[in-house]
PDB file of C-alpha atoms and ligand atoms in Angstrom:
ATOM      1  CA  MET A1020       6.147  14.645 -18.913  1.00  0.00           C
ATOM      2  CA  LYS A1021       4.409  11.478 -17.759  1.00  0.00           C
ATOM      3  CA  LYS A1022       4.724  10.535 -14.115  1.00  0.00           C
ATOM      4  CA  ASP A1023       4.809   7.005 -12.696  1.00  0.00           C
ATOM      5  CA  LEU A1024       4.071   5.719  -9.202  1.00  0.00           C
ATOM      6  CA  LEU A1025       6.539   2.880  -8.633  1.00  0.00           C
ATOM      7  CA  THR A1026       7.394   3.761  -5.022  1.00  0.00           C
ATOM      8  CA  ILE A1027       6.251   6.540  -2.686  1.00  0.00           C
ATOM      9  CA  SER A1028       9.603   8.215  -3.373  1.00  0.00           C
ATOM     10  CA  ASP A1029       8.326   9.072  -6.879  1.00  0.00           C
ATOM     11  CA  LEU A1030       5.982  11.619  -5.281  1.00  0.00           C
ATOM     12  CA  SER A1031       6.879  14.952  -3.732  1.00  0.00           C
ATOM     13  CA  ASN A1032       5.304  16.017  -0.438  1.00  0.00           C
ATOM     14  CA  ASP A1033       3.225  18.492  -2.436  1.00  0.00           C
ATOM     15  CA  ASP A1034       1.984  15.636  -4.676  1.00  0.00           C
ATOM     16  CA  ILE A1035       0.960  13.636  -1.611  1.00  0.00           C
ATOM     17  CA  GLU A1036      -0.850  16.602  -0.070  1.00  0.00           C
ATOM     18  CA  GLU A1037      -2.627  17.235  -3.382  1.00  0.00           C
ATOM     19  CA  ILE A1038      -3.669  13.549  -3.590  1.00  0.00           C
ATOM     20  CA  PHE A1039      -5.098  13.750  -0.054  1.00  0.00           C
ATOM     21  CA  ARG A1040      -6.951  16.994  -0.807  1.00  0.00           C
ATOM     22  CA  ARG A1041      -8.450  15.520  -3.939  1.00  0.00           C
ATOM     23  CA  ALA A1042      -9.283  12.201  -2.224  1.00  0.00           C
ATOM     24  CA  ARG A1043     -11.251  14.118   0.427  1.00  0.00           C
ATOM     25  CA  PHE A1044     -13.164  15.941  -2.315  1.00  0.00           C
ATOM     26  CA  LEU A1045     -13.896  12.730  -4.257  1.00  0.00           C
ATOM     27  CA  LYS A1046     -14.913  10.876  -1.091  1.00  0.00           C
ATOM     28  CA  GLU A1047     -17.402  13.602  -0.169  1.00  0.00           C
ATOM     29  CA  ARG A1048     -18.866  13.567  -3.695  1.00  0.00           C
ATOM     30  CA  PHE A1049     -19.084   9.774  -3.653  1.00  0.00           C
ATOM     31  CA  HIS A1050     -20.891   9.765  -0.301  1.00  0.00           C
ATOM     32  CA  GLY A1051     -23.239  12.435  -1.615  1.00  0.00           C
ATOM     33  CA  GLY A1052     -24.168  10.088  -4.489  1.00  0.00           C
ATOM     34  CA  GLU A1053     -22.462  12.321  -7.039  1.00  0.00           C
ATOM     35  CA  ASN A1054     -20.093  11.030  -9.682  1.00  0.00           C
ATOM     36  CA  TYR A1055     -17.301  13.105 -11.039  1.00  0.00           C
ATOM     37  CA  TYR A1056     -16.324  12.289 -14.618  1.00  0.00           C
ATOM     38  CA  SER A1057     -12.801  13.643 -14.779  1.00  0.00           C
ATOM     39  CA  LEU A1058     -11.345  10.699 -16.737  1.00  0.00           C
ATOM     40  CA  LYS A1059     -14.044  10.435 -19.408  1.00  0.00           C
ATOM     41  CA  GLY A1060     -12.804   8.373 -22.370  1.00  0.00           C
ATOM     42  CA  LYS A1061      -9.590   7.286 -20.608  1.00  0.00           C
ATOM     43  CA  ILE A1062      -8.636   3.601 -20.423  1.00  0.00           C
ATOM     44  CA  LEU A1063      -6.612   1.940 -17.677  1.00  0.00           C
ATOM     45  CA  GLY A1064      -4.946  -1.450 -18.336  1.00  0.00           C
ATOM     46  CA  MET A1065      -4.537  -3.617 -15.225  1.00  0.00           C
ATOM     47  CA  ILE A1066      -1.975  -6.450 -15.367  1.00  0.00           C
ATOM     48  CA  PHE A1067      -2.214  -8.848 -12.441  1.00  0.00           C
ATOM     49  CA  LYS A1068       0.296 -11.675 -11.960  1.00  0.00           C
ATOM     50  CA  LYS A1069      -0.840 -12.235  -8.355  1.00  0.00           C
ATOM     51  CA  PRO A1070      -4.365 -12.402  -6.886  1.00  0.00           C
ATOM     52  CA  SER A1071      -6.122  -9.311  -5.549  1.00  0.00           C
ATOM     53  CA  THR A1072      -9.448  -8.352  -3.996  1.00  0.00           C
ATOM     54  CA  ARG A1073      -9.038  -4.728  -2.897  1.00  0.00           C
ATOM     55  CA  THR A1074      -6.520  -3.357  -5.389  1.00  0.00           C
ATOM     56  CA  ARG A1075      -8.215  -4.766  -8.444  1.00  0.00           C
ATOM     57  CA  ILE A1076     -11.762  -3.884  -7.428  1.00  0.00           C
ATOM     58  CA  SER A1077     -10.977  -0.392  -6.141  1.00  0.00           C
ATOM     59  CA  PHE A1078      -8.973   0.596  -9.232  1.00  0.00           C
ATOM     60  CA  GLU A1079     -11.531  -0.939 -11.582  1.00  0.00           C
ATOM     61  CA  SER A1080     -14.554   0.675  -9.906  1.00  0.00           C
ATOM     62  CA  GLY A1081     -12.662   3.915  -9.391  1.00  0.00           C
ATOM     63  CA  MET A1082     -11.954   4.170 -13.087  1.00  0.00           C
ATOM     64  CA  TYR A1083     -15.645   3.623 -13.951  1.00  0.00           C
ATOM     65  CA  GLN A1084     -16.733   6.147 -11.324  1.00  0.00           C
ATOM     66  CA  LEU A1085     -14.477   8.738 -12.973  1.00  0.00           C
ATOM     67  CA  GLY A1086     -16.110   8.087 -16.342  1.00  0.00           C
ATOM     68  CA  GLY A1087     -13.295   5.974 -17.806  1.00  0.00           C
ATOM     69  CA  HIS A1088     -12.812   2.279 -18.496  1.00  0.00           C
ATOM     70  CA  ALA A1089     -10.621  -0.393 -16.953  1.00  0.00           C
ATOM     71  CA  LEU A1090      -9.338  -3.530 -18.669  1.00  0.00           C
ATOM     72  CA  PHE A1091      -8.383  -6.395 -16.386  1.00  0.00           C
ATOM     73  CA  LEU A1092      -5.449  -8.179 -18.039  1.00  0.00           C
ATOM     74  CA  SER A1093      -4.529 -11.481 -16.462  1.00  0.00           C
ATOM     75  CA  SER A1094      -0.903 -12.097 -17.422  1.00  0.00           C
ATOM     76  CA  LYS A1095      -1.682 -15.634 -18.536  1.00  0.00           C
ATOM     77  CA  ASP A1096      -3.903 -14.244 -21.293  1.00  0.00           C
ATOM     78  CA  LEU A1097      -1.247 -11.819 -22.526  1.00  0.00           C
ATOM     79  CA  GLN A1098       1.644 -12.715 -24.845  1.00  0.00           C
ATOM     80  CA  MET A1099       3.907 -11.572 -21.997  1.00  0.00           C
ATOM     81  CA  ASP A1100       3.751 -15.022 -20.424  1.00  0.00           C
ATOM     82  CA  ARG A1101       4.744 -16.553 -23.807  1.00  0.00           C
ATOM     83  CA  GLY A1102       7.961 -14.562 -23.969  1.00  0.00           C
ATOM     84  CA  GLU A1103       6.976 -11.190 -25.475  1.00  0.00           C
ATOM     85  CA  SER A1104       9.372  -8.670 -23.961  1.00  0.00           C
ATOM     86  CA  ILE A1105       8.332  -6.111 -21.378  1.00  0.00           C
ATOM     87  CA  ALA A1106       9.676  -3.377 -23.673  1.00  0.00           C
ATOM     88  CA  ASP A1107       7.466  -4.440 -26.602  1.00  0.00           C
ATOM     89  CA  THR A1108       4.473  -4.930 -24.311  1.00  0.00           C
ATOM     90  CA  ALA A1109       4.979  -1.439 -22.866  1.00  0.00           C
ATOM     91  CA  LYS A1110       5.108   0.120 -26.328  1.00  0.00           C
ATOM     92  CA  ILE A1111       1.953  -1.675 -27.449  1.00  0.00           C
ATOM     93  CA  PHE A1112       0.061  -0.732 -24.281  1.00  0.00           C
ATOM     94  CA  SER A1113       1.056   2.879 -24.834  1.00  0.00           C
ATOM     95  CA  LEU A1114      -0.692   2.813 -28.247  1.00  0.00           C
ATOM     96  CA  TYR A1115      -4.058   1.745 -26.841  1.00  0.00           C
ATOM     97  CA  LEU A1116      -4.241   2.831 -23.218  1.00  0.00           C
ATOM     98  CA  ASN A1117      -3.850   5.936 -21.042  1.00  0.00           C
ATOM     99  CA  GLY A1118      -2.367   4.253 -17.959  1.00  0.00           C
ATOM    100  CA  ILE A1119      -1.280   0.896 -16.502  1.00  0.00           C
ATOM    101  CA  VAL A1120      -1.568  -0.686 -13.065  1.00  0.00           C
ATOM    102  CA  ILE A1121       0.668  -3.706 -12.591  1.00  0.00           C
ATOM    103  CA  ARG A1122       0.853  -6.233  -9.743  1.00  0.00           C
ATOM    104  CA  THR A1123       3.766  -8.613 -10.063  1.00  0.00           C
ATOM    105  CA  TYR A1124       6.749 -10.164  -8.267  1.00  0.00           C
ATOM    106  CA  SER A1125       9.782  -8.131  -9.258  1.00  0.00           C
ATOM    107  CA  GLN A1126      10.099  -4.382  -8.790  1.00  0.00           C
ATOM    108  CA  GLY A1127      12.554  -4.450 -11.731  1.00  0.00           C
ATOM    109  CA  GLU A1128       9.786  -5.617 -14.052  1.00  0.00           C
ATOM    110  CA  VAL A1129       7.635  -2.640 -13.075  1.00  0.00           C
ATOM    111  CA  GLU A1130      10.601  -0.304 -13.616  1.00  0.00           C
ATOM    112  CA  ASP A1131      11.221  -1.829 -17.089  1.00  0.00           C
ATOM    113  CA  LEU A1132       7.594  -1.358 -17.981  1.00  0.00           C
ATOM    114  CA  ALA A1133       7.684   2.282 -16.858  1.00  0.00           C
ATOM    115  CA  VAL A1134      10.882   3.089 -18.736  1.00  0.00           C
ATOM    116  CA  ASN A1135       9.468   1.685 -21.974  1.00  0.00           C
ATOM    117  CA  ALA A1136       5.903   3.012 -21.705  1.00  0.00           C
ATOM    118  CA  SER A1137       4.935   6.533 -22.677  1.00  0.00           C
ATOM    119  CA  ILE A1138       1.909   6.335 -20.351  1.00  0.00           C
ATOM    120  CA  PRO A1139       1.913   6.399 -16.516  1.00  0.00           C
ATOM    121  CA  VAL A1140       2.640   3.118 -14.725  1.00  0.00           C
ATOM    122  CA  ILE A1141       1.273   2.484 -11.225  1.00  0.00           C
ATOM    123  CA  ASN A1142       2.728  -0.200  -8.972  1.00  0.00           C
ATOM    124  CA  GLY A1143      -0.200  -2.267  -7.651  1.00  0.00           C
ATOM    125  CA  LEU A1144       2.203  -4.321  -5.426  1.00  0.00           C
ATOM    126  CA  THR A1145       5.516  -6.065  -5.960  1.00  0.00           C
ATOM    127  CA  ASP A1146       7.597  -8.178  -3.590  1.00  0.00           C
ATOM    128  CA  LEU A1147       9.396  -4.946  -2.615  1.00  0.00           C
ATOM    129  CA  HIS A1148       6.739  -2.195  -2.440  1.00  0.00           C
ATOM    130  CA  HIS A1149       3.011  -1.464  -2.172  1.00  0.00           C
ATOM    131  CA  PRO A1150       2.924   2.351  -2.528  1.00  0.00           C
ATOM    132  CA  CYS A1151      -0.825   2.757  -3.158  1.00  0.00           C
ATOM    133  CA  GLN A1152      -1.636   0.903   0.058  1.00  0.00           C
ATOM    134  CA  ILE A1153       0.541   3.101   2.258  1.00  0.00           C
ATOM    135  CA  LEU A1154      -0.703   6.327   0.612  1.00  0.00           C
ATOM    136  CA  CYS A1155      -4.252   5.207   1.438  1.00  0.00           C
ATOM    137  CA  ASP A1156      -3.194   4.298   4.976  1.00  0.00           C
ATOM    138  CA  MET A1157      -1.573   7.687   5.569  1.00  0.00           C
ATOM    139  CA  PHE A1158      -4.742   9.353   4.285  1.00  0.00           C
ATOM    140  CA  THR A1159      -6.777   7.270   6.756  1.00  0.00           C
ATOM    141  CA  ILE A1160      -4.517   8.343   9.638  1.00  0.00           C
ATOM    142  CA  MET A1161      -4.777  11.966   8.516  1.00  0.00           C
ATOM    143  CA  GLU A1162      -8.580  11.721   8.543  1.00  0.00           C
ATOM    144  CA  ARG A1163      -8.577  10.209  12.034  1.00  0.00           C
ATOM    145  CA  LEU A1164      -5.828  12.224  13.757  1.00  0.00           C
ATOM    146  CA  GLY A1165      -5.713  15.362  11.621  1.00  0.00           C
ATOM    147  CA  ARG A1166      -1.929  15.132  11.165  1.00  0.00           C
ATOM    148  CA  LEU A1167       0.887  12.800  10.189  1.00  0.00           C
ATOM    149  CA  ARG A1168       3.880  14.671  11.576  1.00  0.00           C
ATOM    150  CA  GLY A1169       4.904  13.172  14.934  1.00  0.00           C
ATOM    151  CA  VAL A1170       2.355  10.330  14.763  1.00  0.00           C
ATOM    152  CA  LYS A1171       3.903   7.016  15.845  1.00  0.00           C
ATOM    153  CA  VAL A1172       3.123   3.940  13.737  1.00  0.00           C
ATOM    154  CA  ALA A1173       4.288   0.625  15.186  1.00  0.00           C
ATOM    155  CA  TYR A1174       4.513  -1.957  12.423  1.00  0.00           C
ATOM    156  CA  VAL A1175       4.671  -5.480  13.859  1.00  0.00           C
ATOM    157  CA  GLY A1176       5.601  -8.495  11.734  1.00  0.00           C
ATOM    158  CA  ASP A1177       7.316  -9.319   8.472  1.00  0.00           C
ATOM    159  CA  GLY A1178       9.691  -6.743   6.958  1.00  0.00           C
ATOM    160  CA  ASN A1179       7.941  -7.118   3.619  1.00  0.00           C
ATOM    161  CA  ASN A1180       6.586  -4.887   0.828  1.00  0.00           C
ATOM    162  CA  ILE A1181       4.209  -3.155   3.257  1.00  0.00           C
ATOM    163  CA  ALA A1182       6.992  -2.445   5.770  1.00  0.00           C
ATOM    164  CA  ASN A1183       9.238  -1.109   2.977  1.00  0.00           C
ATOM    165  CA  SER A1184       6.569   1.271   1.695  1.00  0.00           C
ATOM    166  CA  TRP A1185       5.886   2.373   5.276  1.00  0.00           C
ATOM    167  CA  LEU A1186       9.586   3.270   5.582  1.00  0.00           C
ATOM    168  CA  ASP A1187       9.269   5.424   2.448  1.00  0.00           C
ATOM    169  CA  GLY A1188       5.990   7.057   3.471  1.00  0.00           C
ATOM    170  CA  ALA A1189       6.688   7.702   7.155  1.00  0.00           C
ATOM    171  CA  SER A1190      10.150   9.148   6.547  1.00  0.00           C
ATOM    172  CA  LYS A1191       8.773  11.519   3.918  1.00  0.00           C
ATOM    173  CA  MET A1192       5.939  12.789   6.089  1.00  0.00           C
ATOM    174  CA  GLY A1193       7.890  13.284   9.356  1.00  0.00           C
ATOM    175  CA  MET A1194       6.223  10.386  11.148  1.00  0.00           C
ATOM    176  CA  ASN A1195       7.777   8.129  13.791  1.00  0.00           C
ATOM    177  CA  LEU A1196       7.905   4.499  12.669  1.00  0.00           C
ATOM    178  CA  SER A1197       9.001   1.450  14.613  1.00  0.00           C
ATOM    179  CA  ILE A1198       9.278  -1.898  12.869  1.00  0.00           C
ATOM    180  CA  SER A1199       9.362  -4.999  15.062  1.00  0.00           C
ATOM    181  CA  SER A1200      10.331  -8.171  13.255  1.00  0.00           C
ATOM    182  CA  PRO A1201      12.265 -11.336  14.089  1.00  0.00           C
ATOM    183  CA  ASP A1202      15.864 -11.827  12.937  1.00  0.00           C
ATOM    184  CA  GLY A1203      15.928 -12.824   9.281  1.00  0.00           C
ATOM    185  CA  TYR A1204      12.734 -10.890   8.496  1.00  0.00           C
ATOM    186  CA  LYS A1205      13.965  -7.291   8.616  1.00  0.00           C
ATOM    187  CA  PRO A1206      12.921  -4.839   5.892  1.00  0.00           C
ATOM    188  CA  ASP A1207      15.196  -4.133   2.911  1.00  0.00           C
ATOM    189  CA  SER A1208      18.463  -2.642   4.243  1.00  0.00           C
ATOM    190  CA  GLU A1209      18.857  -0.029   1.477  1.00  0.00           C
ATOM    191  CA  ILE A1210      15.304   1.208   2.012  1.00  0.00           C
ATOM    192  CA  VAL A1211      15.938   1.361   5.783  1.00  0.00           C
ATOM    193  CA  LYS A1212      19.127   3.377   5.265  1.00  0.00           C
ATOM    194  CA  ARG A1213      17.414   5.855   2.961  1.00  0.00           C
ATOM    195  CA  ALA A1214      14.450   6.165   5.352  1.00  0.00           C
ATOM    196  CA  ILE A1215      16.641   6.867   8.395  1.00  0.00           C
ATOM    197  CA  GLN A1216      18.416   9.682   6.544  1.00  0.00           C
ATOM    198  CA  ARG A1217      15.205  11.145   5.202  1.00  0.00           C
ATOM    199  CA  ALA A1218      13.415  10.900   8.569  1.00  0.00           C
ATOM    200  CA  GLN A1219      16.207  12.868  10.226  1.00  0.00           C
ATOM    201  CA  LYS A1220      15.761  15.627   7.674  1.00  0.00           C
ATOM    202  CA  ASN A1221      11.988  15.686   8.063  1.00  0.00           C
ATOM    203  CA  GLY A1222      11.850  15.541  11.847  1.00  0.00           C
ATOM    204  CA  GLY A1223      10.719  11.924  12.150  1.00  0.00           C
ATOM    205  CA  LYS A1224      12.278   8.813  13.683  1.00  0.00           C
ATOM    206  CA  ILE A1225      12.753   5.250  12.406  1.00  0.00           C
ATOM    207  CA  GLU A1226      13.426   2.408  14.847  1.00  0.00           C
ATOM    208  CA  LEU A1227      13.965  -1.281  14.213  1.00  0.00           C
ATOM    209  CA  THR A1228      13.606  -3.826  16.993  1.00  0.00           C
ATOM    210  CA  LYS A1229      12.972  -7.521  17.449  1.00  0.00           C
ATOM    211  CA  ASP A1230      10.852  -6.919  20.539  1.00  0.00           C
ATOM    212  CA  PRO A1231       7.261  -6.054  19.577  1.00  0.00           C
ATOM    213  CA  PHE A1232       6.485  -5.042  23.175  1.00  0.00           C
ATOM    214  CA  GLU A1233       9.157  -2.390  22.947  1.00  0.00           C
ATOM    215  CA  GLY A1234       8.107  -1.421  19.404  1.00  0.00           C
ATOM    216  CA  VAL A1235       4.494  -0.604  20.288  1.00  0.00           C
ATOM    217  CA  LYS A1236       5.313   1.600  23.327  1.00  0.00           C
ATOM    218  CA  ASP A1237       3.361   4.877  23.059  1.00  0.00           C
ATOM    219  CA  ALA A1238       2.177   4.024  19.536  1.00  0.00           C
ATOM    220  CA  ASP A1239      -0.746   5.948  18.031  1.00  0.00           C
ATOM    221  CA  ILE A1240      -1.206   3.221  15.424  1.00  0.00           C
ATOM    222  CA  ILE A1241      -0.403  -0.493  15.499  1.00  0.00           C
ATOM    223  CA  TYR A1242      -0.150  -1.924  11.992  1.00  0.00           C
ATOM    224  CA  THR A1243       0.365  -5.494  10.873  1.00  0.00           C
ATOM    225  CA  ASP A1244       0.287  -7.685   7.761  1.00  0.00           C
ATOM    226  CA  VAL A1245       0.336 -11.405   6.980  1.00  0.00           C
ATOM    227  CA  TRP A1246       3.428 -13.384   7.954  1.00  0.00           C
ATOM    228  CA  THR A1247       3.422 -15.240   4.625  1.00  0.00           C
ATOM    229  CA  SER A1248       3.061 -13.023   1.569  1.00  0.00           C
ATOM    230  CA  MET A1249       1.955 -14.015  -1.912  1.00  0.00           C
ATOM    231  CA  GLY A1250       4.657 -16.129  -3.536  1.00  0.00           C
ATOM    232  CA  GLN A1251       5.997 -17.475  -0.188  1.00  0.00           C
ATOM    233  CA  ASP A1252       3.408 -20.181   0.450  1.00  0.00           C
ATOM    234  CA  GLU A1253       5.963 -22.991   0.784  1.00  0.00           C
ATOM    235  CA  GLU A1254       7.445 -21.149   3.811  1.00  0.00           C
ATOM    236  CA  TYR A1255       4.105 -21.000   5.623  1.00  0.00           C
ATOM    237  CA  GLU A1256       4.863 -23.584   8.381  1.00  0.00           C
ATOM    238  CA  LYS A1257       8.344 -22.195   9.068  1.00  0.00           C
ATOM    239  CA  ARG A1258       7.024 -18.646   9.273  1.00  0.00           C
ATOM    240  CA  LEU A1259       4.291 -19.676  11.739  1.00  0.00           C
ATOM    241  CA  LYS A1260       7.093 -20.760  14.091  1.00  0.00           C
ATOM    242  CA  ASP A1261       9.455 -17.854  13.379  1.00  0.00           C
ATOM    243  CA  PHE A1262       6.781 -15.206  14.018  1.00  0.00           C
ATOM    244  CA  LYS A1263       5.569 -16.702  17.304  1.00  0.00           C
ATOM    245  CA  GLY A1264       5.240 -13.810  19.777  1.00  0.00           C
ATOM    246  CA  PHE A1265       4.572 -11.238  17.055  1.00  0.00           C
ATOM    247  CA  GLN A1266       0.770 -11.450  17.118  1.00  0.00           C
ATOM    248  CA  VAL A1267      -1.118  -8.178  17.544  1.00  0.00           C
ATOM    249  CA  ASN A1268      -3.435  -8.987  20.444  1.00  0.00           C
ATOM    250  CA  ALA A1269      -4.867  -7.362  23.582  1.00  0.00           C
ATOM    251  CA  ASP A1270      -1.616  -7.883  25.545  1.00  0.00           C
ATOM    252  CA  LEU A1271       0.454  -6.068  22.955  1.00  0.00           C
ATOM    253  CA  MET A1272      -2.138  -3.318  22.579  1.00  0.00           C
ATOM    254  CA  SER A1273      -2.034  -2.575  26.297  1.00  0.00           C
ATOM    255  CA  LEU A1274       1.459  -1.072  25.889  1.00  0.00           C
ATOM    256  CA  ALA A1275       0.451   1.405  23.208  1.00  0.00           C
ATOM    257  CA  LYS A1276      -1.493   4.642  23.800  1.00  0.00           C
ATOM    258  CA  LYS A1277      -4.920   4.078  25.350  1.00  0.00           C
ATOM    259  CA  ASP A1278      -6.664   5.303  22.195  1.00  0.00           C
ATOM    260  CA  VAL A1279      -4.364   3.401  19.798  1.00  0.00           C
ATOM    261  CA  LEU A1280      -5.846   2.572  16.376  1.00  0.00           C
ATOM    262  CA  ILE A1281      -5.372  -0.824  14.736  1.00  0.00           C
ATOM    263  CA  MET A1282      -4.654  -1.078  11.022  1.00  0.00           C
ATOM    264  CA  HIS A1283      -4.051  -3.959   8.606  1.00  0.00           C
ATOM    265  CA  CYS A1284      -3.763  -3.780   4.832  1.00  0.00           C
ATOM    266  CA  LEU A1285      -5.779  -7.034   4.512  1.00  0.00           C
ATOM    267  CA  PRO A1286      -6.237  -9.866   3.692  1.00  0.00           C
ATOM    268  CA  ALA A1287      -5.865 -10.887   7.374  1.00  0.00           C
ATOM    269  CA  HIS A1288      -5.180 -14.292   8.856  1.00  0.00           C
ATOM    270  CA  ARG A1289      -7.069 -14.049  12.118  1.00  0.00           C
ATOM    271  CA  GLY A1290      -5.346 -16.004  14.890  1.00  0.00           C
ATOM    272  CA  GLU A1291      -1.940 -15.609  13.223  1.00  0.00           C
ATOM    273  CA  GLU A1292      -0.604 -12.039  12.868  1.00  0.00           C
ATOM    274  CA  ILE A1293      -3.683 -10.569  14.608  1.00  0.00           C
ATOM    275  CA  SER A1294      -6.250 -11.930  17.056  1.00  0.00           C
ATOM    276  CA  SER A1295      -9.931 -11.895  16.110  1.00  0.00           C
ATOM    277  CA  ASP A1296     -10.960  -9.786  19.091  1.00  0.00           C
ATOM    278  CA  VAL A1297      -8.498  -7.036  18.115  1.00  0.00           C
ATOM    279  CA  ILE A1298      -9.394  -6.964  14.439  1.00  0.00           C
ATOM    280  CA  ASN A1299     -13.108  -6.905  15.290  1.00  0.00           C
ATOM    281  CA  GLY A1300     -12.609  -4.589  18.290  1.00  0.00           C
ATOM    282  CA  GLU A1301     -13.523  -0.945  18.740  1.00  0.00           C
ATOM    283  CA  ARG A1302      -9.998   0.385  18.076  1.00  0.00           C
ATOM    284  CA  SER A1303      -9.804  -1.306  14.667  1.00  0.00           C
ATOM    285  CA  ILE A1304     -10.206   0.948  11.616  1.00  0.00           C
ATOM    286  CA  ILE A1305      -9.418  -1.694   8.996  1.00  0.00           C
ATOM    287  CA  PHE A1306     -12.613  -1.314   6.997  1.00  0.00           C
ATOM    288  CA  GLU A1307     -12.391   2.459   6.697  1.00  0.00           C
ATOM    289  CA  GLU A1308      -8.763   1.887   5.719  1.00  0.00           C
ATOM    290  CA  ALA A1309      -9.967  -0.502   2.988  1.00  0.00           C
ATOM    291  CA  GLU A1310     -12.660   1.945   1.842  1.00  0.00           C
ATOM    292  CA  ASN A1311     -10.069   4.666   1.378  1.00  0.00           C
ATOM    293  CA  ARG A1312      -8.286   2.558  -1.243  1.00  0.00           C
ATOM    294  CA  LEU A1313     -11.076   3.656  -3.578  1.00  0.00           C
ATOM    295  CA  HIS A1314     -10.957   7.388  -2.889  1.00  0.00           C
ATOM    296  CA  VAL A1315      -7.192   7.835  -2.702  1.00  0.00           C
ATOM    297  CA  GLN A1316      -6.534   5.744  -5.799  1.00  0.00           C
ATOM    298  CA  LYS A1317      -9.108   7.775  -7.727  1.00  0.00           C
ATOM    299  CA  ALA A1318      -7.106  10.854  -6.773  1.00  0.00           C
ATOM    300  CA  ILE A1319      -3.903   9.101  -7.917  1.00  0.00           C
ATOM    301  CA  LEU A1320      -5.496   8.165 -11.250  1.00  0.00           C
ATOM    302  CA  GLU A1321      -6.613  11.749 -11.774  1.00  0.00           C
ATOM    303  CA  MET A1322      -3.179  13.135 -10.943  1.00  0.00           C
ATOM    304  CA  LEU A1323      -1.350  10.778 -13.308  1.00  0.00           C
ATOM    305  CA  MET A1324      -3.870  10.373 -16.134  1.00  0.00           C
ATOM    306  CA  SER A1325      -5.647  13.724 -16.542  1.00  0.00           C
TER     307      SER A1325
HETATM  308  N1  LIG B1658      -4.362  -4.796   0.545  1.00  0.00           N
HETATM  309  C1  LIG B1658      -4.384  -5.250  -0.717  1.00  0.00           C
HETATM  310  O1  LIG B1658      -3.632  -4.828  -1.610  1.00  0.00           O
HETATM  311  O2  LIG B1658      -5.328  -6.207  -0.931  1.00  0.00           O
HETATM  312  P1  LIG B1658      -5.494  -7.090  -2.231  1.00  0.00           P
HETATM  313  O3  LIG B1658      -4.333  -8.075  -2.263  1.00  0.00           O
HETATM  314  O4  LIG B1658      -6.801  -7.803  -2.034  1.00  0.00           O
HETATM  315  O5  LIG B1658      -5.490  -6.229  -3.439  1.00  0.00           O
HETATM  316  N1  LIG B1659       2.482  -8.588   2.115  1.00  0.00           N
HETATM  317  C1  LIG B1659       1.252  -8.995   1.480  1.00  0.00           C
HETATM  318  C2  LIG B1659       0.400  -7.814   1.173  1.00  0.00           C
HETATM  319  C3  LIG B1659      -0.936  -8.142   0.575  1.00  0.00           C
HETATM  320  C4  LIG B1659      -1.729  -6.906   0.238  1.00  0.00           C
HETATM  321  C5  LIG B1659       1.585  -9.784   0.219  1.00  0.00           C
HETATM  322  O1  LIG B1659       2.459  -9.353  -0.534  1.00  0.00           O
HETATM  323  O2  LIG B1659       0.962 -10.828  -0.009  1.00  0.00           O
END
């Protein structure tokens, strides 16, 4: 049966461990200058209704590196934007392609596509989730710290798609997650509820606070994301005011563990959610985090499309 990746909850812990094992293998091969053609002849369709640097380029190059092809499909060039239904589009895609990555606004649209397609559908970001990003981030933490269980991630900022996928990922892997965000910007309440229950079962802890200084106490990782996500540009000025005090900077870092690592999914707005000195500083691992998008997503493509 085909498998989709719409949220991290679609994967079992064994799936995630297998993805990490395979990502390590593919990363080593890649650094050794060796390509590994496990998806020879396979074609990935990539529908993007929002901009992307990392997701698009890493999936597209990853597919070529595995011996397959990738088709970038801007939604404005598809009949989808002229009213062709998701169900019909999904059926047509399934006749020509072996997998789909979609970046769009509504999670429901991605679910509709998956239900109607007979090929795997991968969520490349919606307003609600960004599963590929958090899988890559957990892999990066695993590489650095050698474990996930018991590691404390302090997410500071907007309770957005990244925060929601962190709730899914951390609770599954027995991590401790604190999310500090101002009132009115908390993560999705259903996702929080599910994460708290799951964390209890898996030996992890989920905490929500509006005080970032409390949130980052004893953190192994401080993680942040933009205050204004794609599709929210008209709220930019209001959000600048509402998120005052939530910047990841040297002051905030001083309350975390001495060897805390700084992560950001990127793109970053230096001087807003994170100061330049912190993002450029010696504790920042944002570029290795970005590199791992390539290796982990190749492992995801292999798992779903082989
Ligand atoms: N982090 C991330 O998904 O980046 P892009 O928006 O550039 O794809
Ligand atoms: N929260 C951000 C993530 C970008 C990768 C957005 O949705 O724009």
